Structures are given as structure tokens and as C-alpha cells.
PDB file of C-alpha atoms in Angstrom:
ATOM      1  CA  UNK A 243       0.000   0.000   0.000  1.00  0.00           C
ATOM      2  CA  UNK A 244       1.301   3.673  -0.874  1.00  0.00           C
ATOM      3  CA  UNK A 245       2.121   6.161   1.635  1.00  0.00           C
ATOM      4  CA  UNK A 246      -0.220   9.290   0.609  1.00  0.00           C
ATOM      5  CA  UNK A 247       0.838  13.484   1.059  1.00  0.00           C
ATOM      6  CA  UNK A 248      -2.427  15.401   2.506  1.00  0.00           C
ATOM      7  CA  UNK A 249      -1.413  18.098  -0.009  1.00  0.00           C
ATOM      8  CA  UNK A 250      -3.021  18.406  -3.568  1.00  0.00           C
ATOM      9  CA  UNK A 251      -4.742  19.635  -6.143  1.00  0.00           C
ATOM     10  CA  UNK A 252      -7.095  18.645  -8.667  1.00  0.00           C
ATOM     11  CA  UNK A 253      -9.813  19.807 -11.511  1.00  0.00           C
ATOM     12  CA  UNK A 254     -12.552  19.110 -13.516  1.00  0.00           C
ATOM     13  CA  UNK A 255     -15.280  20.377 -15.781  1.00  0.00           C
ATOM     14  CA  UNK A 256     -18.072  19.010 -16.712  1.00  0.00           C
ATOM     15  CA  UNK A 257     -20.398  20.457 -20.041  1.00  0.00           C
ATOM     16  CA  UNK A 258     -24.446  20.096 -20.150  1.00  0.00           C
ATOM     17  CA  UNK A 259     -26.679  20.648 -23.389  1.00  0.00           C
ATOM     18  CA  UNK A 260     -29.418  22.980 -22.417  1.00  0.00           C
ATOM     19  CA  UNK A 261     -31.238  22.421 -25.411  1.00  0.00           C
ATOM     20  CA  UNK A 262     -32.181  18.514 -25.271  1.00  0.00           C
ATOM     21  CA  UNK A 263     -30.413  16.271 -27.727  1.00  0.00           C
ATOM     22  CA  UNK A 264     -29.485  19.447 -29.709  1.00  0.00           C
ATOM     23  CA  UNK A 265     -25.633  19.533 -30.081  1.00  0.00           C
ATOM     24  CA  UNK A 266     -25.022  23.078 -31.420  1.00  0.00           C
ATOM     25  CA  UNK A 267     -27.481  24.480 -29.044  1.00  0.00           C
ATOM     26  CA  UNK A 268     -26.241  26.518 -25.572  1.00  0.00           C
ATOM     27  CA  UNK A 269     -23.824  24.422 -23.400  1.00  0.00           C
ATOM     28  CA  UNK A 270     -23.642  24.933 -19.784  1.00  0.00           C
ATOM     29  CA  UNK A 271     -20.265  24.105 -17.845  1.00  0.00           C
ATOM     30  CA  UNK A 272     -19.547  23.091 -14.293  1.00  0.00           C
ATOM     31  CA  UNK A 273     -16.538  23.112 -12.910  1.00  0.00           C
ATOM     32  CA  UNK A 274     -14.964  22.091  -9.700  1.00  0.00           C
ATOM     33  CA  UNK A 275     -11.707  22.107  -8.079  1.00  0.00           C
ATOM     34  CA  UNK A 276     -10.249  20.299  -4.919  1.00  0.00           C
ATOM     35  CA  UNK A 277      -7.348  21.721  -2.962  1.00  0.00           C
ATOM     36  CA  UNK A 278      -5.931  19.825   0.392  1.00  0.00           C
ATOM     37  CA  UNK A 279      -3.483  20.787   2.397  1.00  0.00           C
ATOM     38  CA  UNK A 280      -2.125  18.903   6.008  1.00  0.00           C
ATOM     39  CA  UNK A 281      -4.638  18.649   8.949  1.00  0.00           C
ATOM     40  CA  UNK A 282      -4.734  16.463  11.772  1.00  0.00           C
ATOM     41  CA  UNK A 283      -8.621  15.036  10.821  1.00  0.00           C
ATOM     42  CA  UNK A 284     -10.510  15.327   7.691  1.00  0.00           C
ATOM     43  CA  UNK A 285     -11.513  18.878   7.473  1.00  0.00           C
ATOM     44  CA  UNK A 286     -14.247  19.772   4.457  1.00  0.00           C
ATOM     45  CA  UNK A 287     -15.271  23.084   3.510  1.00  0.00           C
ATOM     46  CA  UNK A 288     -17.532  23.844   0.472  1.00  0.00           C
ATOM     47  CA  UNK A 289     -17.797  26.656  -1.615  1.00  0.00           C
ATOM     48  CA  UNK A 290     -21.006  25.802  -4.029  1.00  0.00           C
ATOM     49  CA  UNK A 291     -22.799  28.279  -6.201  1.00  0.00           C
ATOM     50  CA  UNK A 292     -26.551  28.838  -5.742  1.00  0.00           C
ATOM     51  CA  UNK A 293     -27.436  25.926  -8.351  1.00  0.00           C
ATOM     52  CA  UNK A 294     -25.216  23.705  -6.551  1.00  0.00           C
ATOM     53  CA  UNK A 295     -26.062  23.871  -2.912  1.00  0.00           C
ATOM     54  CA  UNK A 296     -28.206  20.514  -3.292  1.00  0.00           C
ATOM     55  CA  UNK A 297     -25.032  18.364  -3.871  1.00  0.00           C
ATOM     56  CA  UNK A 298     -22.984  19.536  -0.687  1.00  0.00           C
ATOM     57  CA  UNK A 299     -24.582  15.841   1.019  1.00  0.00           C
ATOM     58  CA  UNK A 300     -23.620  13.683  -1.617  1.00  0.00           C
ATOM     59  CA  UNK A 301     -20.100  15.675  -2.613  1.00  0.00           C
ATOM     60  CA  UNK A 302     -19.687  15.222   1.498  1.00  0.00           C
ATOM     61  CA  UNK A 303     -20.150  11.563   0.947  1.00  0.00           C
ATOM     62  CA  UNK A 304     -18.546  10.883  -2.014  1.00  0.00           C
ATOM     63  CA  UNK A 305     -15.081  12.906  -0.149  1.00  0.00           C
ATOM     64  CA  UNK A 306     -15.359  11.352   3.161  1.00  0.00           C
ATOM     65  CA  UNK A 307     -15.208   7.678   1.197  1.00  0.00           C
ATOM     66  CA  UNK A 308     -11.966   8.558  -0.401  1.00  0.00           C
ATOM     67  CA  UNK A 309      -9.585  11.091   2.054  1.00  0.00           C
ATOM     68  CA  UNK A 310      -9.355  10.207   5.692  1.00  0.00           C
ATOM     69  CA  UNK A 311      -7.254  13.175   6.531  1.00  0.00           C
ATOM     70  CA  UNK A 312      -6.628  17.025   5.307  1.00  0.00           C
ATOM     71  CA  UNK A 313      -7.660  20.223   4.984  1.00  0.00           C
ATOM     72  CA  UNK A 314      -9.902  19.776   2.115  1.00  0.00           C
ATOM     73  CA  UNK A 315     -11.635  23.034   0.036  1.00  0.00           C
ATOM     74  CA  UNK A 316     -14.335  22.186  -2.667  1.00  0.00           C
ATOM     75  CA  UNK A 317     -15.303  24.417  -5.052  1.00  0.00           C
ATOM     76  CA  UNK A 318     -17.533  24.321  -7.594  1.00  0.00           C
ATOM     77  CA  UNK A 319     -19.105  26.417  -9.920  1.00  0.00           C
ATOM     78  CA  UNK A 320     -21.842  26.968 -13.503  1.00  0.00           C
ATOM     79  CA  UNK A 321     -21.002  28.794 -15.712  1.00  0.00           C
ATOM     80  CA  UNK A 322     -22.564  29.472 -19.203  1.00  0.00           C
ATOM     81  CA  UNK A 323     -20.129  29.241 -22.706  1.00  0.00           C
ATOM     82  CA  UNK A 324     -19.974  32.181 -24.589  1.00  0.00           C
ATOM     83  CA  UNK A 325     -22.565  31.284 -27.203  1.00  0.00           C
ATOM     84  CA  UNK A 326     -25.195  31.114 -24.922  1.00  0.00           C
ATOM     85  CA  UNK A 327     -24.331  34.094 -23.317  1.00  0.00           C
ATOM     86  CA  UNK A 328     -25.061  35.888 -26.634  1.00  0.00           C
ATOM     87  CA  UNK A 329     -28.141  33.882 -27.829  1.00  0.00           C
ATOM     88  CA  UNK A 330     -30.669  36.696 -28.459  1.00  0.00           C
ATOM     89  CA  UNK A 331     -33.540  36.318 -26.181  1.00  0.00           C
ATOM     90  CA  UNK A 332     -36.877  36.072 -27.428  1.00  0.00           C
ATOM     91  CA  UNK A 333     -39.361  38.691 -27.474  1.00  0.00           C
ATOM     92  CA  UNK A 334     -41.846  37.137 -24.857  1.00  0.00           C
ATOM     93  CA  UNK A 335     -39.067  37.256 -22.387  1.00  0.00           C
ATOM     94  CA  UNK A 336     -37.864  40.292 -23.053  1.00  0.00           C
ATOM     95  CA  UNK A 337     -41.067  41.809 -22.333  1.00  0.00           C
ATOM     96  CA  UNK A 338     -41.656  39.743 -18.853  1.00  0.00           C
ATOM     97  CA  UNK A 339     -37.840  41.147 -18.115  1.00  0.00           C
ATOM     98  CA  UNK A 340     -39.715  44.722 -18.864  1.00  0.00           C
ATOM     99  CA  UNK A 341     -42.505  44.560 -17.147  1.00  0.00           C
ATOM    100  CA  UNK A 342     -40.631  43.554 -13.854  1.00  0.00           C
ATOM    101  CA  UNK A 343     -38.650  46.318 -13.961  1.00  0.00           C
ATOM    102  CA  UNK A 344     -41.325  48.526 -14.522  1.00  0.00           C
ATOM    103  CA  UNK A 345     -42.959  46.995 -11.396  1.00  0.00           C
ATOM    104  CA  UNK A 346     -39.473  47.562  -9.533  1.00  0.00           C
ATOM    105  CA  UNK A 347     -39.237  50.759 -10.558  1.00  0.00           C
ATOM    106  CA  UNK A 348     -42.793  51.632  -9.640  1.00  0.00           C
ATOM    107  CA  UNK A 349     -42.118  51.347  -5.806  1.00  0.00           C
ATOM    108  CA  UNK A 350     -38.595  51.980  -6.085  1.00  0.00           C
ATOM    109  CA  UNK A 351     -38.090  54.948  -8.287  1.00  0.00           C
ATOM    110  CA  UNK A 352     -34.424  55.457  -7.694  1.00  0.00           C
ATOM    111  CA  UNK A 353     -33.486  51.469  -8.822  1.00  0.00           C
ATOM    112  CA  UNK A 354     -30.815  51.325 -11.447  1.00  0.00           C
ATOM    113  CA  UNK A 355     -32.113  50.543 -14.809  1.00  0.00           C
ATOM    114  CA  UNK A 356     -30.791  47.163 -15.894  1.00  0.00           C
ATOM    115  CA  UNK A 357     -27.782  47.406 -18.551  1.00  0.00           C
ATOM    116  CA  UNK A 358     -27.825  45.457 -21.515  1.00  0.00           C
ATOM    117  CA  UNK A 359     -25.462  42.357 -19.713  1.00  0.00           C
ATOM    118  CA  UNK A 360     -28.049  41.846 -17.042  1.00  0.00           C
ATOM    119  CA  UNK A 361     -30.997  41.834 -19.462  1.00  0.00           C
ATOM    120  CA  UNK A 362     -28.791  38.906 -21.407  1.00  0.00           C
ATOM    121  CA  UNK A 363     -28.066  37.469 -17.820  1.00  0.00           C
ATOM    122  CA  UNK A 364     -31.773  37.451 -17.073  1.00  0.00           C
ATOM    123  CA  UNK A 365     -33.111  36.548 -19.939  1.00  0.00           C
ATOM    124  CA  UNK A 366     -30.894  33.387 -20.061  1.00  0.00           C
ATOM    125  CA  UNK A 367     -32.052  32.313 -16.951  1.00  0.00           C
ATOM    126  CA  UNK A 368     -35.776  33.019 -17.377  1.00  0.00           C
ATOM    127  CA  UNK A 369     -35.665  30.900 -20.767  1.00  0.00           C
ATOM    128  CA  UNK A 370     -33.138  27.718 -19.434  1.00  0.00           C
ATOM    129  CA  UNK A 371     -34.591  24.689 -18.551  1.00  0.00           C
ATOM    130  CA  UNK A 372     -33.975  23.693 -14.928  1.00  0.00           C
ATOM    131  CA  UNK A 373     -31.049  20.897 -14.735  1.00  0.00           C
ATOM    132  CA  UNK A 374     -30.490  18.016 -12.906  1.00  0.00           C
ATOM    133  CA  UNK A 375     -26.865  18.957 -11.770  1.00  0.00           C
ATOM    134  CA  UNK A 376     -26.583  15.721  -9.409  1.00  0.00           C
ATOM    135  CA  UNK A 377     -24.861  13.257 -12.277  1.00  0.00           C
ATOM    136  CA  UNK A 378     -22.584  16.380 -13.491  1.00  0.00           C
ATOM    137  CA  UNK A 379     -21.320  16.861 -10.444  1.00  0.00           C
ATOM    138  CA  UNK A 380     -20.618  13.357  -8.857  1.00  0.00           C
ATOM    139  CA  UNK A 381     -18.662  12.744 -12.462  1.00  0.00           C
ATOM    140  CA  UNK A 382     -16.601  16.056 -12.254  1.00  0.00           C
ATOM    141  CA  UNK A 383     -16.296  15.118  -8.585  1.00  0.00           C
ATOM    142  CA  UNK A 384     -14.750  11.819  -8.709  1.00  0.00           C
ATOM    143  CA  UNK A 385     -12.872  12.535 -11.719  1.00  0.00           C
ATOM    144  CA  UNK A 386     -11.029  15.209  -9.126  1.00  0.00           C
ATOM    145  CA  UNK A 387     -10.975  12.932  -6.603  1.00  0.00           C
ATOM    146  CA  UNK A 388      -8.625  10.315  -8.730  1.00  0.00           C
ATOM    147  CA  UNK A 389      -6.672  13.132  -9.750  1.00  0.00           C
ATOM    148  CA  UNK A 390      -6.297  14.369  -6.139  1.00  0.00           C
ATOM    149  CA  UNK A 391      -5.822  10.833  -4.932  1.00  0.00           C
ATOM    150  CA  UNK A 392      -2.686  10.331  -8.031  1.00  0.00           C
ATOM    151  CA  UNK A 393      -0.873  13.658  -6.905  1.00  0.00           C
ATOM    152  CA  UNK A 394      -1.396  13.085  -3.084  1.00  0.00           C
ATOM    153  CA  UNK A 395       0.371   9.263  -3.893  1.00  0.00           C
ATOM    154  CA  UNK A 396       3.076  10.557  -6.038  1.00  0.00           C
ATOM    155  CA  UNK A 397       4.287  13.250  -3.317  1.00  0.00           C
ATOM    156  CA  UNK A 398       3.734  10.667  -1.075  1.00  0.00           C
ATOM    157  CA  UNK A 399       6.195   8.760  -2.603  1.00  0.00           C
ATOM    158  CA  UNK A 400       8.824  11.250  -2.884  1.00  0.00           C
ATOM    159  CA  UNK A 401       7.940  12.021   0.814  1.00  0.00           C
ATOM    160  CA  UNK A 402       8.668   8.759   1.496  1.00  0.00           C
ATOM    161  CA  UNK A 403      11.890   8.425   0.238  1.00  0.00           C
ATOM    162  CA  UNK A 404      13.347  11.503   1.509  1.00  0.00           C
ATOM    163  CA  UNK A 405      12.480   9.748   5.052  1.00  0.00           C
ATOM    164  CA  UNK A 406      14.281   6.179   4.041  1.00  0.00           C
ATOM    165  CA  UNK A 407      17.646   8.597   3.296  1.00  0.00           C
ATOM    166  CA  UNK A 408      17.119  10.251   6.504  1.00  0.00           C
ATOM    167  CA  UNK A 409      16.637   6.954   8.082  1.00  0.00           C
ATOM    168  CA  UNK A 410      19.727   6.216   6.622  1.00  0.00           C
ATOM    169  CA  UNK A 411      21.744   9.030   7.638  1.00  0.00           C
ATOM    170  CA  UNK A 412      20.433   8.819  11.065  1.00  0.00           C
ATOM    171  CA  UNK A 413      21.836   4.908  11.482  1.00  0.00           C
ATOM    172  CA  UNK A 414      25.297   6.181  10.172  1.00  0.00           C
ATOM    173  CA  UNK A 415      25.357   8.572  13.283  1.00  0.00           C
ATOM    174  CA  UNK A 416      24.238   6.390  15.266  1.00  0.00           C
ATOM    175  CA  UNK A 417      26.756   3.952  14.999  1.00  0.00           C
ATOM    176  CA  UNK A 418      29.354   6.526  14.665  1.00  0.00           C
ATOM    177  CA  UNK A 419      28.648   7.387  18.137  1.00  0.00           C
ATOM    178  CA  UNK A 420      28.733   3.947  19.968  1.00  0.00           C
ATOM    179  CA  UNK A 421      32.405   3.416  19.875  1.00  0.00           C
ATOM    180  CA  UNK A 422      32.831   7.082  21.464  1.00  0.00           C
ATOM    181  CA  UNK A 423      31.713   5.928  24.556  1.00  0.00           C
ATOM    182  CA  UNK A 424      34.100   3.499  25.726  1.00  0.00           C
ATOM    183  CA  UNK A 425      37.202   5.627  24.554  1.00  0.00           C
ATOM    184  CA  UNK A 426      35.577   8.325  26.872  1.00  0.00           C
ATOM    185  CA  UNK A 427      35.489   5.585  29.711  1.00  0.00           C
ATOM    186  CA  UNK A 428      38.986   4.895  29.271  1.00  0.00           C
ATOM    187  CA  UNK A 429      40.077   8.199  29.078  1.00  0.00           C
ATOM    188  CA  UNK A 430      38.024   9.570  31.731  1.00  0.00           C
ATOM    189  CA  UNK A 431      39.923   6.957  33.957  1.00  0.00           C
ATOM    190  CA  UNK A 432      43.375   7.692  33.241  1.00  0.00           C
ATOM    191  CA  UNK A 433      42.926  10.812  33.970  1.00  0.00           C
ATOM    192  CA  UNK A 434      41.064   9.890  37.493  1.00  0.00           C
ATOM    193  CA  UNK A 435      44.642   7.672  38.110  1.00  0.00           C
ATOM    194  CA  UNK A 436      46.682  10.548  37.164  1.00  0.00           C
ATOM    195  CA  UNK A 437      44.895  13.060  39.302  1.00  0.00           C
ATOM    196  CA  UNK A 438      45.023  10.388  41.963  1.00  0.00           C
ATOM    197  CA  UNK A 439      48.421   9.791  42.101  1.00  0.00           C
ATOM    198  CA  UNK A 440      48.934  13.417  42.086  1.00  0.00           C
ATOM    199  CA  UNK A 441      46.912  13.767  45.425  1.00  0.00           C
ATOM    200  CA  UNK A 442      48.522  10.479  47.191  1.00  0.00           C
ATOM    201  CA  UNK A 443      51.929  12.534  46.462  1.00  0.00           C
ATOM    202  CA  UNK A 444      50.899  15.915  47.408  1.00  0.00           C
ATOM    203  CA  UNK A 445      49.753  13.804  51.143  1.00  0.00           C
ATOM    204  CA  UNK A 446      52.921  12.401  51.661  1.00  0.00           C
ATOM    205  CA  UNK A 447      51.706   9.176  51.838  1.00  0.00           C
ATOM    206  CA  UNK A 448      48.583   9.838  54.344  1.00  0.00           C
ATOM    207  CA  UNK A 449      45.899   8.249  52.008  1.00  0.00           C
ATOM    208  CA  UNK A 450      46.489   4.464  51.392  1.00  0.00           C
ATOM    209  CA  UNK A 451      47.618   3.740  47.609  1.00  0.00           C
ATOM    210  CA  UNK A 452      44.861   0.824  47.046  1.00  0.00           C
ATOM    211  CA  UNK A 453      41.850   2.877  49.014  1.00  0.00           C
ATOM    212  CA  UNK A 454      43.248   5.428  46.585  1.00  0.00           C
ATOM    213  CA  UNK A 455      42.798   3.432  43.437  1.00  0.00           C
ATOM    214  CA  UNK A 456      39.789   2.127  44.257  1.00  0.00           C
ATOM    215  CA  UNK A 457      38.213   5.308  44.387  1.00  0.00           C
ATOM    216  CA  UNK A 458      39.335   6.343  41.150  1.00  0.00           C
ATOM    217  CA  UNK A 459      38.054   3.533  39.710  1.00  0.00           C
ATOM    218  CA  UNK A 460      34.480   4.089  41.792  1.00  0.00           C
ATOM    219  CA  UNK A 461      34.648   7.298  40.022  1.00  0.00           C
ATOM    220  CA  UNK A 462      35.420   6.261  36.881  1.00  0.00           C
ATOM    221  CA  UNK A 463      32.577   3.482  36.813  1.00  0.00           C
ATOM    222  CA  UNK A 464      30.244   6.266  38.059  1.00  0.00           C
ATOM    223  CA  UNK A 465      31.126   8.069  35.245  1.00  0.00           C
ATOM    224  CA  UNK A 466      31.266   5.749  32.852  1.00  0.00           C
ATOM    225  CA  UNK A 467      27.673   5.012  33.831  1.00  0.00           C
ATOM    226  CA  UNK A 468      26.436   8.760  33.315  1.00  0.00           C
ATOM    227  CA  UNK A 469      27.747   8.742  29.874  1.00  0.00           C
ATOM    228  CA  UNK A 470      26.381   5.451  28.524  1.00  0.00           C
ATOM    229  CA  UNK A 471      24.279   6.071  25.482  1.00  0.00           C
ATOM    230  CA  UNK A 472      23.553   2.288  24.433  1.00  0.00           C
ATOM    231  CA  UNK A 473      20.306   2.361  25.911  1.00  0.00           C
ATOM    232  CA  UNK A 474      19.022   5.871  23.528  1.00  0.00           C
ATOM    233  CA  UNK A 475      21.347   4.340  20.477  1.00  0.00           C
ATOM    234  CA  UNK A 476      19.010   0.862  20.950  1.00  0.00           C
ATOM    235  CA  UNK A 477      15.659   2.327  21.564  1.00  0.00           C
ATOM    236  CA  UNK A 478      16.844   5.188  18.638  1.00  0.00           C
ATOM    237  CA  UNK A 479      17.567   2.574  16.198  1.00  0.00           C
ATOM    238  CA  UNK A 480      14.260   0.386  17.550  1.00  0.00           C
ATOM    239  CA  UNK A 481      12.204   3.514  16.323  1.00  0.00           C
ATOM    240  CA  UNK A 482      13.879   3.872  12.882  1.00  0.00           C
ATOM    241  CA  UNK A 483      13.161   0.326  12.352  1.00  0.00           C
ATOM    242  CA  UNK A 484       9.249   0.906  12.926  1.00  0.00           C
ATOM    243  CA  UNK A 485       9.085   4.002  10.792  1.00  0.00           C
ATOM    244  CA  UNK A 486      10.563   2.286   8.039  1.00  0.00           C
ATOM    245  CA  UNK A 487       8.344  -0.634   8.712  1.00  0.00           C
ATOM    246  CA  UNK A 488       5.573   1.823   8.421  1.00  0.00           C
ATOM    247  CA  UNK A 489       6.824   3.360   5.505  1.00  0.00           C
ATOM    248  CA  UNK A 490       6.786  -0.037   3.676  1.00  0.00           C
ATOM    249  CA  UNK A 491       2.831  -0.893   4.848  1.00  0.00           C
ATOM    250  CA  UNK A 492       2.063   2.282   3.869  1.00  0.00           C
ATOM    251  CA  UNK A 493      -1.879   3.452   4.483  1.00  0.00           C
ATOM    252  CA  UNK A 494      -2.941   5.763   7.195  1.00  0.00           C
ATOM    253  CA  UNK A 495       0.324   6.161   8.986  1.00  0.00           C
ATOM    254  CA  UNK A 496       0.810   9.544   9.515  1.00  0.00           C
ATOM    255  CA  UNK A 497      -0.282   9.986  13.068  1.00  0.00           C
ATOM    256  CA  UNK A 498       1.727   6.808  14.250  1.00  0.00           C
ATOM    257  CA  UNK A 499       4.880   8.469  12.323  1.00  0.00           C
ATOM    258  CA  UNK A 500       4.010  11.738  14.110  1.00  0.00           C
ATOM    259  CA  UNK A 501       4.764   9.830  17.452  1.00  0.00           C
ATOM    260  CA  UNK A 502       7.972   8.129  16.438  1.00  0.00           C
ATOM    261  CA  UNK A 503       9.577  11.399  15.820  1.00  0.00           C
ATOM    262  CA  UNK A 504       8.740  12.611  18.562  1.00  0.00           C
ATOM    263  CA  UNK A 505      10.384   9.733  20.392  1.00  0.00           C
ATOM    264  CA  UNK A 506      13.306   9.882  18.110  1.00  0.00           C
ATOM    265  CA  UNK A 507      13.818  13.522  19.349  1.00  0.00           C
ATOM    266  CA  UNK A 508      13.779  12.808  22.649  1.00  0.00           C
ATOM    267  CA  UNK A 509      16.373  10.588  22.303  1.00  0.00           C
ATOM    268  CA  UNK A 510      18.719  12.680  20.369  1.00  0.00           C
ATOM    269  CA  UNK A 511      17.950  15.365  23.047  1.00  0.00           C
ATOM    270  CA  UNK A 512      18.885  12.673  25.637  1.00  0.00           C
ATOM    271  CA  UNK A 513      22.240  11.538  24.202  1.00  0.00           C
ATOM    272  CA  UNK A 514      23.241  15.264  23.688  1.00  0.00           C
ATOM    273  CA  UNK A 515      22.915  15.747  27.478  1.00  0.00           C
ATOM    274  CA  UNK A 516      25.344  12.616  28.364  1.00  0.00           C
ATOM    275  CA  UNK A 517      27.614  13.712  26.070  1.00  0.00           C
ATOM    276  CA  UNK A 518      31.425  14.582  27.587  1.00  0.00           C
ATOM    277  CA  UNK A 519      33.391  14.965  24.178  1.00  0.00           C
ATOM    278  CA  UNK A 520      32.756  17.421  20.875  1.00  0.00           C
ATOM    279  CA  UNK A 521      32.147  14.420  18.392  1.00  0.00           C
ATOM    280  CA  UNK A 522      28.757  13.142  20.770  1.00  0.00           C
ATOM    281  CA  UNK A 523      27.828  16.549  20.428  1.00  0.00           C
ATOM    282  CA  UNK A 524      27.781  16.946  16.928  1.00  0.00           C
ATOM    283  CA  UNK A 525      26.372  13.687  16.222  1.00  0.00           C
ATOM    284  CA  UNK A 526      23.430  14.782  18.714  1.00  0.00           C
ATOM    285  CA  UNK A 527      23.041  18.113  16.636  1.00  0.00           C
ATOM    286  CA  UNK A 528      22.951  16.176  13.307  1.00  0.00           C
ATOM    287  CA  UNK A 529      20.723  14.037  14.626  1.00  0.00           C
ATOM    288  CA  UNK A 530      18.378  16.999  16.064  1.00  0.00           C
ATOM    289  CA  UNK A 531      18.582  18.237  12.525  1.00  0.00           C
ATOM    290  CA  UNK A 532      17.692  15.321  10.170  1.00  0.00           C
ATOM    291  CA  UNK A 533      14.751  14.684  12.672  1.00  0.00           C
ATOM    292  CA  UNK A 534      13.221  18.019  12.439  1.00  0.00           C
ATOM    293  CA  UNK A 535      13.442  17.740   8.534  1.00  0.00           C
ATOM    294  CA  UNK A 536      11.654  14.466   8.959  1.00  0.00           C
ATOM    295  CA  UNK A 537       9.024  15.849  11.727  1.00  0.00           C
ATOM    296  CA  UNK A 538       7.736  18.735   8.953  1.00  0.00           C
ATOM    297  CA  UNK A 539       7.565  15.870   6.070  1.00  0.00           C
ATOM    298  CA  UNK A 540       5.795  13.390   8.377  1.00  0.00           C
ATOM    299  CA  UNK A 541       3.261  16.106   9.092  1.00  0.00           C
ATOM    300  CA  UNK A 542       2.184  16.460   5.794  1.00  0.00           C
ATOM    301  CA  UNK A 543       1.787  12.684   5.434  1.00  0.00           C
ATOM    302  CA  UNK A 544      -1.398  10.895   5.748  1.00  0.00           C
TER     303      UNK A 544
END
């Protein structure tokens, strides 16, 4: 299964004969576009002319079947081509276009005359016949949504494989950094020997040599302990193994992904607070970067 961006966009249009079976005769469009962008939950908003109100339900329906997450805008539109916009009206309705204005006009003197265009515009209207828009716009509509759905699975895709190089790049530091720790060890407790010695001289012999090195080696085990980063490098690497794991079922993964880098920061934040040399700090700042250029990818995933 495909791993699916919440971001997209998609079209359609849609053309109905006004005049029955008669091809030549006015054609009526509708369009209707489909824009998405990342959300936690499946948010729809509609923006429907007047003569499309009536198919918010099954446009609703017909969404909520195919997305399961996004910001999702829907709008759609009718629109009239150019040839019936100049179709000359017939007399009959240019005289019932007349006579309400002269009815306007009789209680409201000051009214605007209508212009020419919104005679045309009125006059079209009064002589369509009403539509059925219902099969229009569940064709336009699905014929968007497998155009959104293509485009939200090929960024998904190339979201996807920016992750498996981070993944990758990640595991590199990773096991750059386990073989820091025990050179640290040892060189934390030559130096605890060396300061030791110093003190055992400086006492003239008042502190007991093997006391003394047994401290230093209590304090360099205590150390040693403080700076151990196998436990965040195992659970780190545990968590890169179920994202990619995820990223191979594919689906609805987003959220679960969410949570994983989350956990994958807090380890990075973890191992930069053990760390006692430069190199464990720059992996730890690597690592804090690559995982904040996953976190705003995962976001946008499904």
C-alpha cells in the first residue's frame, strides 16, 4: 500500500446541453476544483454556487469515502459558454424582463435601470430549462478525486523516500557514536589515576595507595555510567526500524509516524545531554537536525 501526502490539487469540468439532444445548441459548464493541504482530521469546507447547494450531502459523501485526513476546500461552480451568453432572447421574455422592472421601478423609483449584460443574464435564466446537476457533479467530482488521490500518492512517494535517506543518515550517526563511549570511559579513567596519584603525592603518603585506586576507579565506573548512550542508540535505532516498517505498509500512517519522531527527538535530546566529548555533540546536533526535517515531512503525510 502507498504512503499518501495530505497536499493536492485537482480539476474538472463538466459540459451540459441545455437544449435537449441538440448539439449546437447553448452548453452549460460546471466546474470544480479540490485543494488539500495537512490537517490532523478530515476537514471539508464547500464553496457551491446557488445551483449547486443541493449536492454539498452527496459531494460530502462521495469525499469522506476517499480522504481520511486534510484540509480539504471544494469548489464548484456553472457557468454558461460564450454562445449562450449571446443567444438573443426572445421577445416574450424580453417583455416579462420589462414589465418587472417597470414593477421595480414603480415602488422603487431610484433602482438602477438594468444594462444590456443583465438583461442577457436574465433573460438566459428566465428561458433555461432547470437541470439536474446531481450526475454532473458526482462525475466532475470523482474525476477530481482520482486526480487528487494520483498527486497526493506521487508526493507521497517522494515524501517517502526523503524519510528512508534520513533513516539512513540517522543509522550512520548512530553507529558513529557507539564506539565514542568506551574511549571516553577509558580516558576519563586515566585521567582519574593521574589526578590520583597526584593527590597520594601531594599527602605524603597519608591516604592508602589501594583505598586510593579504588576510588578512582568508583569514580570512573560512576562516570562511565552517566555517559552510557547504548540504551538511547538501541531504543533510537528500535524507532527507525518501525518508521521504516511503516513506511513499507504504507496506508494511514501519519499519526503513528508523528509519534515516532517525537520519540526519536527525545532521544537525540537525551544523548546530547550525556555527552562529555565534541564528536557526541555533533552527532546529537545532526541528529536533532535530520529529525526536524523528517518531523515537517511526516506532518504532511497521511
Amino acid at each position: 500500500m502507498a504512503v499518501y501526502s495530505m497536499t493536492g490539487y485537482a480539476s474538472a469540468q463538466r459540459g451540459v446541453a441545455t437544449a435537449g439532444d441538440d448539439k449546437d445548441g447553448p452548453v452549460r459548464r460546471l466546474g470544480l476544483e479540490i485543494r488539500a493541504v495537512n490537517s490532523r482530521f478530515l476537514d471539508l469546507s464547500f464553496r457551491l454556487s446557488d445551483e449547486l447547494r443541493a449536492q454539498e450531502p452527496a459531494l460530502r459523501a462521495l469525499l469522506t469515502q476517499r480522504l481520511k485526513r486534510g484540509k480539504v476546500e471544494v469548489r464548484a461552480f456553472v457557468d454558461n459558454d460564450d454562445s449562450a451568453a449571446l443567444a438573443e432572447p426572445s421577445p416574450r421574455i424580453l417583455q416579462r424582463v420589462g414589465a418587472v422592472q417597470d414593477a421595480v421601478r414603480s415602488w422603487l423609483p431610484d433602482a438602477r435601470p438594468l444594462s444590456v449584460a443583465d438583461a442577457l443574464r436574465l433573460c438566459a435564466n428566465a428561458g433555461a430549462p432547470a437541470l439536474d446537476w446531481s450526475e454532473t457533479a458526482a462525475r466532475a467530482a470523482e474525476q477530481a478525486l482520482d486526480d487528487l488521490v494520483a498527486a497526493r500518492q506521487r508526493e507521497g512517494e517522494r515524501l517517502a523516500a526523503m524519510l528512508q535517506e534520513r533513516i539512513a543518515q540517522l543509522r550512520e550517526l548512530a553507529r558513529q557514536a557507539v564506539p565514542l563511549v568506551p574511549q571516553l570511559v577509558e580516558q576519563q579513567r586515566q585521567r582519574f589515576m593521574e589526578r590520583w596519584k597526584e593527590a597520594m603525592s601531594l599527602a605524603e603518603g597519608a591516604v592508602v595507595p589501594e583505598a586510593a585506586q579504588d576510588r578512582a576507579l568508583t569514580e570512573a565506573t560512576a562516570f562511565a555510567i552517566r555517559i552510557d548512550v547504548a540504551e538511547e542508540v538501541t531504543r533510537l535505532q528500535s524507532h527507525l526500524d518501525e518508521i521504516a516498517r511503516l513506511l513499507k505498509k504504507g496506508g494511514e500512517v501519519g499519526k503513528r509516524l508523528d509519534f515516532l519522531i517525537q520519540e526519536l527527538h527525545r532521544e537525540a535530546n537525551t544523548l546530547g545531554s550525556k555527552s562529555a566529548a565534541m564528536d557526541l555533540t555533533r552527532i546529537s546536533v545532526d541528529m536533532k537536525v535530520l529529525i526536524e526535517q523528517m518531523r515537517e515531512q511526516v506532518q504532511n503525510i497521511e
